XYZ file of C-alpha atoms in Angstrom:
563
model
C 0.000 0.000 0.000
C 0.915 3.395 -0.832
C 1.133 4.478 3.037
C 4.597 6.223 2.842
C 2.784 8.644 -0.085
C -0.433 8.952 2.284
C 1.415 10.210 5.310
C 4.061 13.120 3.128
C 0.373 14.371 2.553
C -0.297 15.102 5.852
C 2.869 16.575 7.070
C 1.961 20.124 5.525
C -1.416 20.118 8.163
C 1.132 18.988 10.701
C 3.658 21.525 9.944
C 0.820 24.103 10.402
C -0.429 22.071 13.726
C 3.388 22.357 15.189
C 3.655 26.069 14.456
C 0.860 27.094 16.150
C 1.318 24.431 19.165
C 4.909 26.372 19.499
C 3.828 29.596 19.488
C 0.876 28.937 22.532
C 1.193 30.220 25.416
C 3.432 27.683 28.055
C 0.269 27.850 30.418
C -2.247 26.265 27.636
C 0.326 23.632 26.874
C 0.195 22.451 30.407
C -3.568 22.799 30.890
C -3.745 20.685 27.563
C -0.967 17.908 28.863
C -3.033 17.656 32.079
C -6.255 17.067 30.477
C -4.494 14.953 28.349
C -3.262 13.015 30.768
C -6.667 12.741 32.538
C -7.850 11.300 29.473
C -5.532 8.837 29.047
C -5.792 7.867 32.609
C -9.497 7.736 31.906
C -9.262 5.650 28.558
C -6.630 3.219 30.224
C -8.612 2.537 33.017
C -11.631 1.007 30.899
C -9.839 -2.670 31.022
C -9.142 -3.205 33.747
C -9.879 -5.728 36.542
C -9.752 -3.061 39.072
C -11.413 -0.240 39.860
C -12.338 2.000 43.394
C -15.312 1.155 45.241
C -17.891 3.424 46.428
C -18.545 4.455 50.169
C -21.140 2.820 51.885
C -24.594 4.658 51.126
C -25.146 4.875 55.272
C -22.515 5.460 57.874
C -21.535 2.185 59.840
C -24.034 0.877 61.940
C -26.278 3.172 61.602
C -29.533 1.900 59.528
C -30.746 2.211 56.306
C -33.613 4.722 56.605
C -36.388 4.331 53.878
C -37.307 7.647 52.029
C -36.856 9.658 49.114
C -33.289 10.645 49.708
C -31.872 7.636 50.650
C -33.196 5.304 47.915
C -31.933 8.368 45.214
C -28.677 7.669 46.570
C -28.782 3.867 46.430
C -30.510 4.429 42.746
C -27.814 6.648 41.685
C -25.142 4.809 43.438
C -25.727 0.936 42.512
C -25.943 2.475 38.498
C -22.732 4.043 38.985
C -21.134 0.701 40.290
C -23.083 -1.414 37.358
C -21.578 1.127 34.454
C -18.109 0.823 36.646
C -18.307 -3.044 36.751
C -19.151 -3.218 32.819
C -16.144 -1.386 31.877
C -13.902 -3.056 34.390
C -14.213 -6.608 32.957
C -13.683 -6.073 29.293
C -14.633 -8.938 26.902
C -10.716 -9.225 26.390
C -10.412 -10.448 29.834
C -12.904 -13.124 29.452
C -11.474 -14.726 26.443
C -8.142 -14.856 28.304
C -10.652 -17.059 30.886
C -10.829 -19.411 28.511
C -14.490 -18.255 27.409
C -15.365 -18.431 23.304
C -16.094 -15.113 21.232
C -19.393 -16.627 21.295
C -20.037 -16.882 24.255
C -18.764 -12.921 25.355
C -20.977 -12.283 22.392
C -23.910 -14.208 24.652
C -22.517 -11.540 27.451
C -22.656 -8.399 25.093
C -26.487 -9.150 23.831
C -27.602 -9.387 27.429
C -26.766 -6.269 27.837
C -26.895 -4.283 24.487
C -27.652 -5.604 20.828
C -25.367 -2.919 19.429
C -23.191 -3.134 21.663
C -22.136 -7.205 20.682
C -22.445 -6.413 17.082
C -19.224 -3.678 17.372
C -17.537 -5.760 19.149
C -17.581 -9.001 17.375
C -17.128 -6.401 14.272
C -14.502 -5.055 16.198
C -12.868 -8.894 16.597
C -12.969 -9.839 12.427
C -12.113 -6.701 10.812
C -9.584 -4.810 12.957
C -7.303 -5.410 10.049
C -9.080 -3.864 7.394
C -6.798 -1.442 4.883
C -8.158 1.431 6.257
C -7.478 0.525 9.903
C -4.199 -0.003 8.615
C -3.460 3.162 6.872
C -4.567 5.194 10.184
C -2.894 3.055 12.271
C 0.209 3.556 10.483
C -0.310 7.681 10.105
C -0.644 7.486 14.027
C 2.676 5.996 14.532
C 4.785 7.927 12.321
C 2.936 11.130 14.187
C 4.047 9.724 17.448
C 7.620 8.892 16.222
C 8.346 12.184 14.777
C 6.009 15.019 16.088
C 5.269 13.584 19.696
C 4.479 16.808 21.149
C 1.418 16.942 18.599
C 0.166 14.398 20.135
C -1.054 16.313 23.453
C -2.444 18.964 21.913
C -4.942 16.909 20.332
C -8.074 15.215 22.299
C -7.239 11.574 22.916
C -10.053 9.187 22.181
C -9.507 5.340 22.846
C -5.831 5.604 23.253
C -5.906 6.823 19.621
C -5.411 10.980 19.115
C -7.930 12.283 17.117
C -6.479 14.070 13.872
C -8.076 15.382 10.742
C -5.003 13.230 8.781
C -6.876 10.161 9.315
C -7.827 8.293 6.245
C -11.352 8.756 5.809
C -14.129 6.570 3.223
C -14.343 8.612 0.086
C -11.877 11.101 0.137
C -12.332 14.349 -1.576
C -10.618 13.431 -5.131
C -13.233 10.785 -5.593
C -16.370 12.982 -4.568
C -14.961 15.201 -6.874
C -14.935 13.142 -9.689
C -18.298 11.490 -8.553
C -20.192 15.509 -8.706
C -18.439 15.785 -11.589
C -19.179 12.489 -13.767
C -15.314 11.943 -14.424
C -13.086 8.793 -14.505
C -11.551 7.770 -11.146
C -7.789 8.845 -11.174
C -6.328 7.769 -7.866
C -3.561 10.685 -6.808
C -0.545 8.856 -6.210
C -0.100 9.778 -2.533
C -3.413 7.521 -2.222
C -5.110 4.195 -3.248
C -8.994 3.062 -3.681
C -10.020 1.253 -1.101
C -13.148 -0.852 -0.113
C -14.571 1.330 1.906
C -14.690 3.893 -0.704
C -16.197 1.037 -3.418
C -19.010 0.256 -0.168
C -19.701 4.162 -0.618
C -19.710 4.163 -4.192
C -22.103 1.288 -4.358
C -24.011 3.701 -1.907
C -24.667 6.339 -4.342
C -27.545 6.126 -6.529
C -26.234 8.182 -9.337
C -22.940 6.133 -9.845
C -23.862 3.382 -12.320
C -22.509 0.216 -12.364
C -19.816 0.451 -14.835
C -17.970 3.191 -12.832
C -18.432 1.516 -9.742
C -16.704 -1.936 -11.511
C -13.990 0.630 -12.075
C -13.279 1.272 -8.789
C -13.170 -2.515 -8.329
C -10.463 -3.213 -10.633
C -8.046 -0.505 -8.693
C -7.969 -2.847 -5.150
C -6.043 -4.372 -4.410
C -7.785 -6.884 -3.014
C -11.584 -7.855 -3.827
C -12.313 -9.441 -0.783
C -10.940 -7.002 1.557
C -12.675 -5.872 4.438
C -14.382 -2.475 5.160
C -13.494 -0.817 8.344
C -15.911 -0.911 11.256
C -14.426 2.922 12.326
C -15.633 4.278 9.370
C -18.239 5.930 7.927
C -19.666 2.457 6.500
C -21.029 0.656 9.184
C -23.505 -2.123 7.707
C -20.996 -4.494 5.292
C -18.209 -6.555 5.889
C -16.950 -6.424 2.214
C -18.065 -4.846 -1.225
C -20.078 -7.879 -1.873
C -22.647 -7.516 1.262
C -22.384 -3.580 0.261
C -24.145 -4.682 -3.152
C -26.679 -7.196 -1.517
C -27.615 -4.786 0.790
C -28.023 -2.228 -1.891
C -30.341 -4.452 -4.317
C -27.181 -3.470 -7.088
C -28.014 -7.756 -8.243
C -26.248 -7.153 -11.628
C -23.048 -6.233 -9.785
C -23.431 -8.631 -6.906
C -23.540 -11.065 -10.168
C -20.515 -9.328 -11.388
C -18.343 -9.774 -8.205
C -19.254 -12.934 -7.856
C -17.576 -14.090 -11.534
C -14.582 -12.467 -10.209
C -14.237 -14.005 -7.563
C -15.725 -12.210 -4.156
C -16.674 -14.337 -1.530
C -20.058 -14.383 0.498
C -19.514 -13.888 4.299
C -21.647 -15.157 7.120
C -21.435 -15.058 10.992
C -23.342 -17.212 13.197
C -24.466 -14.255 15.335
C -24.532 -10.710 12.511
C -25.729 -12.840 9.445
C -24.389 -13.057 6.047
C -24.399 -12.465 2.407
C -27.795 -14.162 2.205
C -29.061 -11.575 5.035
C -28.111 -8.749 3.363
C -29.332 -10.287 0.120
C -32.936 -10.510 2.040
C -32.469 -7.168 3.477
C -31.898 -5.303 -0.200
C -35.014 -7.948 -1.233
C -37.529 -6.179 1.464
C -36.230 -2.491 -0.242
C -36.690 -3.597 -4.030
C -40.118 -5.090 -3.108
C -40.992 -1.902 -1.573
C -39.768 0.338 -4.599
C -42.057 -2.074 -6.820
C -45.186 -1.601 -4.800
C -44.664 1.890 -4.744
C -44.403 2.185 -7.991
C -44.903 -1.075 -9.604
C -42.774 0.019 -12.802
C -41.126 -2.779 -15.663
C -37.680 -1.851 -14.143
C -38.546 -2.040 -10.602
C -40.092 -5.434 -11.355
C -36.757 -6.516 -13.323
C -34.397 -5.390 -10.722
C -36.896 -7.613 -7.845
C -36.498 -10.473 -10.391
C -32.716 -10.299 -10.657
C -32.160 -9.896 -6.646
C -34.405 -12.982 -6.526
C -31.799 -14.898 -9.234
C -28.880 -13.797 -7.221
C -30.253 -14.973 -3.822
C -31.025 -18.545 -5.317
C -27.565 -18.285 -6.634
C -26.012 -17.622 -3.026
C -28.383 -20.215 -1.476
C -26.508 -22.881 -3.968
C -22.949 -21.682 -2.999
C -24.081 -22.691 0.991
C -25.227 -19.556 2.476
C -27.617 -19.189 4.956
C -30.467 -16.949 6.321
C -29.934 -16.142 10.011
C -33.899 -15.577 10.510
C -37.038 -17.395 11.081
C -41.177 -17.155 11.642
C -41.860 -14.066 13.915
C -44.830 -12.817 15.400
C -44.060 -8.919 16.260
C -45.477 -7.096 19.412
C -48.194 -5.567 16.627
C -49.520 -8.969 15.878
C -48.310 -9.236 12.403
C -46.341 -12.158 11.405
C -43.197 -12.584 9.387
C -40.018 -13.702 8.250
C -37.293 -12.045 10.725
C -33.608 -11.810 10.756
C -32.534 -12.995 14.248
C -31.535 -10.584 17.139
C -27.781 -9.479 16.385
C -28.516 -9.908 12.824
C -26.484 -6.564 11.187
C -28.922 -5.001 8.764
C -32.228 -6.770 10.474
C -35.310 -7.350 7.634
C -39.100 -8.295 8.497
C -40.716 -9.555 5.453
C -44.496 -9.792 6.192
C -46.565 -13.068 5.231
C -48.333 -10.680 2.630
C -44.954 -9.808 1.290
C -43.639 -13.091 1.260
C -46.762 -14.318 -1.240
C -46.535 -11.299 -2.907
C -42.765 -11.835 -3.622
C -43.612 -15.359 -4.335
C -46.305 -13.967 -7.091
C -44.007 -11.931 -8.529
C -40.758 -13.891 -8.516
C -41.372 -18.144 -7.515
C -38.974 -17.623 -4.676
C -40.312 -18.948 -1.880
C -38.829 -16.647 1.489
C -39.388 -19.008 3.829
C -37.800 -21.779 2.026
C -34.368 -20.643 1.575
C -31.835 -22.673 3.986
C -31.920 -20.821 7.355
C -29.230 -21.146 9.995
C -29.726 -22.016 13.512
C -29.599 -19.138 16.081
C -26.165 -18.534 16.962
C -24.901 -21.270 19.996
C -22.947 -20.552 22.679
C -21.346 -23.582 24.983
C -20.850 -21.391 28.019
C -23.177 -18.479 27.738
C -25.052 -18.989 30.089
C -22.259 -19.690 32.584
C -20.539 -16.611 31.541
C -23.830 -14.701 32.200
C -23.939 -16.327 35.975
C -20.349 -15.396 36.899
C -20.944 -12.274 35.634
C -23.987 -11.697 37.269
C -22.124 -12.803 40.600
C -19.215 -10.375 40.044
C -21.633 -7.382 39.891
C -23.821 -8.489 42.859
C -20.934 -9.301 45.089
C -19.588 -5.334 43.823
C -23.205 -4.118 44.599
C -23.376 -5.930 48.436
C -20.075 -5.395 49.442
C -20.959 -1.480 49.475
C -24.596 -2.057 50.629
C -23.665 -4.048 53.813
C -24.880 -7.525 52.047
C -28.508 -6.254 51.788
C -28.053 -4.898 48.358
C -31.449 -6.932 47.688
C -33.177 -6.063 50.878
C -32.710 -2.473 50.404
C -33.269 -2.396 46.538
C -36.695 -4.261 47.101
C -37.973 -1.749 50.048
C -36.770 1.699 47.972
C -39.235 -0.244 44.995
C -42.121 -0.613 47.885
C -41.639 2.997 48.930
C -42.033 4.046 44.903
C -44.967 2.103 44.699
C -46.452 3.051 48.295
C -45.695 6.559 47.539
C -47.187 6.402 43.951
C -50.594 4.983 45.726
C -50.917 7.807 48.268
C -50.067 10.613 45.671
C -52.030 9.967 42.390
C -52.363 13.079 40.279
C -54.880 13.007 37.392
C -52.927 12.540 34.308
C -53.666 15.596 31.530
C -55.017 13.235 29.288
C -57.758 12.620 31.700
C -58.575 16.259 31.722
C -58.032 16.911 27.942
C -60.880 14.368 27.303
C -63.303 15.156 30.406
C -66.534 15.952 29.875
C -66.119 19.198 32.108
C -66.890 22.023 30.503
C -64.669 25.352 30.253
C -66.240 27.030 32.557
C -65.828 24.266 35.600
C -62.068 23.649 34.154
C -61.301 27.384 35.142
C -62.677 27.226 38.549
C -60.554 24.306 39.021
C -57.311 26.367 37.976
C -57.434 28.459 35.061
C -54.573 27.136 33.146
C -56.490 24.028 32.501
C -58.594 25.906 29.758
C -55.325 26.999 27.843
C -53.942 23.324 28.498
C -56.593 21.521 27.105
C -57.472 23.816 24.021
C -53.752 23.540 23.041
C -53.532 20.122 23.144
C -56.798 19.502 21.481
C -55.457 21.155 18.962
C -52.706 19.551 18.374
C -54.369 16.405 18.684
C -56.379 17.275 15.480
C -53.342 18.429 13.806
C -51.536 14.998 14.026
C -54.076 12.358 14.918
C -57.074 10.786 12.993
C -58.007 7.109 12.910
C -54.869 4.416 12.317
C -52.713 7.888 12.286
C -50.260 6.642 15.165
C -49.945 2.980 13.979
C -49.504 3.005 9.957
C -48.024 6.539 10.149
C -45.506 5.587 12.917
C -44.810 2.547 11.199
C -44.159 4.680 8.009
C -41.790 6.593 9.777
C -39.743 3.999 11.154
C -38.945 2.843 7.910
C -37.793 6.403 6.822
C -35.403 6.071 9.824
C -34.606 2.940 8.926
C -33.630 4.349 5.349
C -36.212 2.813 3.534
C -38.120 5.282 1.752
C -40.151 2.764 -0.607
C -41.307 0.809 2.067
C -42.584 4.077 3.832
C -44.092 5.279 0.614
C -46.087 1.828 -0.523
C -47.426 1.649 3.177
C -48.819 5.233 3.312
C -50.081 5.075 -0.503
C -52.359 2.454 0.893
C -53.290 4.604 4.004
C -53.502 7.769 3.178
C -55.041 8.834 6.786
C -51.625 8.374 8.030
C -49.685 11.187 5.555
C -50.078 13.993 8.148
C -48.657 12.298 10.555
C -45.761 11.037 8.895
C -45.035 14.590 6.646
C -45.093 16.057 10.510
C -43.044 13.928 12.104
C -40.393 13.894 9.510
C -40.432 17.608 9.501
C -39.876 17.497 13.340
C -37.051 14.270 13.517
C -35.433 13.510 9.839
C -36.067 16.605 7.196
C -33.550 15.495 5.372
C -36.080 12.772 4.122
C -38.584 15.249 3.421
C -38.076 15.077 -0.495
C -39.001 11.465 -0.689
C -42.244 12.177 0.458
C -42.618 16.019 -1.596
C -41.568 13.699 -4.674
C -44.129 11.882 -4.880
C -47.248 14.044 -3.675
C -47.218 12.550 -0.072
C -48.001 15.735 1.673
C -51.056 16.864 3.952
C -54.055 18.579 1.553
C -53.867 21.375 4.171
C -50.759 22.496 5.715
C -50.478 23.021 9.593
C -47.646 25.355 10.862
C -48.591 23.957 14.280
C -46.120 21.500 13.799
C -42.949 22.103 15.066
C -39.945 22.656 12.730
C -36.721 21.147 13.993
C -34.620 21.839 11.171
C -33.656 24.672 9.349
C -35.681 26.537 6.808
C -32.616 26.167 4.493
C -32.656 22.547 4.584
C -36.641 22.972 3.863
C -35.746 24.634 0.610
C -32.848 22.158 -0.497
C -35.528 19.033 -0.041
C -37.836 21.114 -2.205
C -39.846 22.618 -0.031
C -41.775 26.182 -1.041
C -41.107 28.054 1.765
C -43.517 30.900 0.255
C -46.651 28.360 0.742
C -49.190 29.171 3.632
C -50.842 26.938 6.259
C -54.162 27.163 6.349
C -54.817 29.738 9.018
C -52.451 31.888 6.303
C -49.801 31.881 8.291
C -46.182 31.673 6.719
C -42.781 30.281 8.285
C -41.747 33.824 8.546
C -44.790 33.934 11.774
C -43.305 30.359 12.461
C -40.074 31.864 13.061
C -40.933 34.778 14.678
C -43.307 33.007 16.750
C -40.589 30.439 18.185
C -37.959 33.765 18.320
C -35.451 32.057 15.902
C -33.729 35.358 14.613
C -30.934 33.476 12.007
C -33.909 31.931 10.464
C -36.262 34.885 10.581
C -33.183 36.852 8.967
C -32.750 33.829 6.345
C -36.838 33.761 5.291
C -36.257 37.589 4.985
C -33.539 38.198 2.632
C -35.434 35.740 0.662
C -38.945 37.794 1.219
C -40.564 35.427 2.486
C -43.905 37.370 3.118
C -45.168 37.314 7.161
């Protein structure tokens, strides 16, 4: 690899970074060496077996007293020894115990789904090329400019520099914006991760993306899990994932290899997982090339299903009732493909979802065991501050909650919002209740309406789940639940907002009740007309002044927005 030519690029920043860290002030550069420090001290202490043990919630021999105070303290104290015991043990230490990856992974789940999947990520692709390359840019820092190195923040024993290696560097954006041919600089070198991003990019066809191929070095390489491509292992699940079928074909004659781990699935899962998107697209829009590119996914599935692959997934019921084919718990880019989905892709296609091989859930020899001594390390942590009555004390602070909670039982709003008491007897009860309840009855009509909450949350979850298709086909076929969804993407993700303008998915009346999260400019760049009125005839300008936002009141203006 060209790392030698990567790292000359970055002395110029450095030589900038080392004149100014000269010319500061003696003072700064030891407040910046002794926060430095207390970082390190920080980051070094994560793994190990040791760590300092609170003081005793109550003074010795004297009792534990029951009330609100005292069962805060044990609440705030027995958290602060679980998120000390978690990072003491690290899963490191437990493989040196003899315990499997599996089984730490067993460990992990219990406590955090994400949490497993980084880590066992963490465990296969540490040495991916990019890894590498940073790695490597790190150490030459340290060897030559050492004194850099604490005036920079220090983030899992790695400084944090703007000369790390990053997916997609600026030449090939460039040359993406630009439709041009890909001409590595030779202080650099393509690497997976920027083929995963390629891949990522609806605009880059396939025949510059096979390009990029043929300039790795190696096909099979893996993508970094500290980058900004999170969801593959190599450019093959990349593909899958993507629903690209005519390149997953591609990389297949030359020789890629399908992946697959017992606990974050496989080629085949991310083959399933680009399957759910494409059949979403098609009932969205149910077009001749939606239809072909659902067939072709379908061929390339069958053909991974020859080569041995597996689906890490099985028949679900979900906690809405509806039942379906579902990736497994750990699974990395987790699919639910609906009963009526599965015949429909039958229909469509012959392939037959639930008939593909499917792996067992993941085993684990000593799981179990590892979750028992683990559980006994943290309890014997929690009772050796609480006396040995950790249990004792945790179950009467629950008792007071509860006793308390039965003794004081306010009236929920809700209750009052839908009473039958009228305005008049609301205001002699306390007069804000009037401007309570009108507000939130009107905001109730803004956003709800029959099935509203259910299809249109559902909707939005697969906009945060980056599946716009899915979103679209499921409020096509409810349309009560567009104001709800248009809303709440206005409020949490506005940078999905042009899926929906697109394709007419918008409320027949506008509400400027709402609230607006986002800026006004990233309104306009998803294509919304910020000149439009709600229909009270208010405009965003009154929004904005409204909510006393002056930089967006001053953006609406210089573009005359009217008030």
């Amino acid at each position: 690899m060209k790392k030698t030519g990567i790292v000359l690029c970055v002395i110029a920043a450095l030589g900038t970074c080392f004149w100014v860290w000269i010319n500061t002030p003696s003072e700064d550069h030891e407040t910046t060496q002794s926060h430095t420090m207390q970082a390190s001290r920080t980051v070094s202490g994560l793994n190990k077996s040791t760590s300092t043990i609170l003081p005793t919630i109550t003074e010795p021999d004297k009792p534990f007293i029951v009330n609100s105070t005292t069962c805060e303290a044990f609440e705030i104290n027995a958290n602060t020894i679980m998120r000390e015991h978690f990072r003491s043990y690290s899963p490191e230490d437990y493989l040196q115990e003899g315990f499997s990856v599996d089984d730490v992974t067993v460990l992990l789940d219990s406590r955090h789904t994400n949490q497993a999947i980084m880590w066992r990520d963490q465990t296969r692709l540490q040495e991916s090329e990019l890894d590498t390359i940073n790695q490597y840019i790190h150490e030459f820092i340290k060897e030559h400019f050492p004194e850099l190195l604490t005036s920079f923040d220090v983030m899992g024993g790695k400084a944090s520099l703007n000369t790390e290696r990053r997916a997609a560097p600026d030449w090939l954006r460039k040359a993406v914006k630009q439709g041009e041919q890909f001409e590595v600089p030779i202080w650099d070198e393509m690497l997976p991760d920027d083929v995963a991003w390629l891949i990522k990019q609806n605009d880059v066809a396939d025949k510059a993306i096979k390009q990029a191929v043929m300039l790795l070095d190696d096909i099979n390489a893996t993508i970094s899990v500290d980058g900004s491509i999170r969801n593959e292992v190599n450019i093959l699940d990349a593909a899958l994932r993507e629903g690209r079928s005519d390149l997953g074909f591609w990389l297949l004659s030359m020789n890629a290899e399908p992946l697959q781990d017992d606990y974050t699935g496989g080629a085949l899962d991310n083959g399933l997982y680009g399957l759910e998107k494409l059949y979403g697209a098609y009932r969205g829009h149910e077009s001749e090339d939606a239809l072909s590119k659902l067939q072709m996914q379908v061929r390339l599935i069958d053909e991974l299903a020859s080569l041995g692959q597996f689906a890490h997934a099985g028949i679900e019921i979900r906690f809405d009732g509806e039942e379906g084919y579902a990736s497994y718990r750990g699974v990395r880019n987790p699919y639910f493909i609906s009963i009526d989905e599965i015949n429909g892709i039958s229909e469509l296609t012959g392939l037959n979802v639930i008939g593909l091989p499917a792996a067992n859930r993941m085993a684990s020899p000593r799981g179990e065991e590892l979750l028992a001594l683990d559980r006994e390390r943290l309890d014997s942590r929690l009772n050796e501050v609480n006396d040995g009555q950790f249990n004792s004390r945790m179950t009467s602070c629950v008792q007071f909650a509860r006793n308390l909670e039965n003794s004081w039982s306010p009236e929920h709003f809700s209750g009052i919002r839908n009473s039958s008491l009228s305005d008049f007897e609301l205001f002699a009860l306390a007069p804000e209740l009037v401007a309570c309840r009108r507000k939130e009855r009107h905001t109730w009509h803004v956003l709800h309406h029959p099935y509203a909450e259910k299809e249109g949350g559902r909707a939005f979850s697969r906009i945060l789940d980056d599946d716009p298709g899915k979103a679209q086909e499921m409020l096509f076929g409810e349309p009560a639940a567009i104001d709800y969804t248009f809303y709440a993407v206005l409020e949490y993700k506005a940078d999905a907002l042009s899926g929906l303008l697109n394709v007419g998915l918008v409320p027949e009346q506008l509400d400027y009740s709402a609230r607006f999260n986002a800026s006004f400019s990233l309104l306009a760049e998803q294509g919304f007309d910020l000149y439009q009125l709600d229909k009270y005839g208010r405009s965003l300008l009154y929004v904005a002044a409204a909510a006393w936002l002056p930089e967006q009141m001053t953006y609406l203006s210089e573009r005359e927005v009217p008030y």
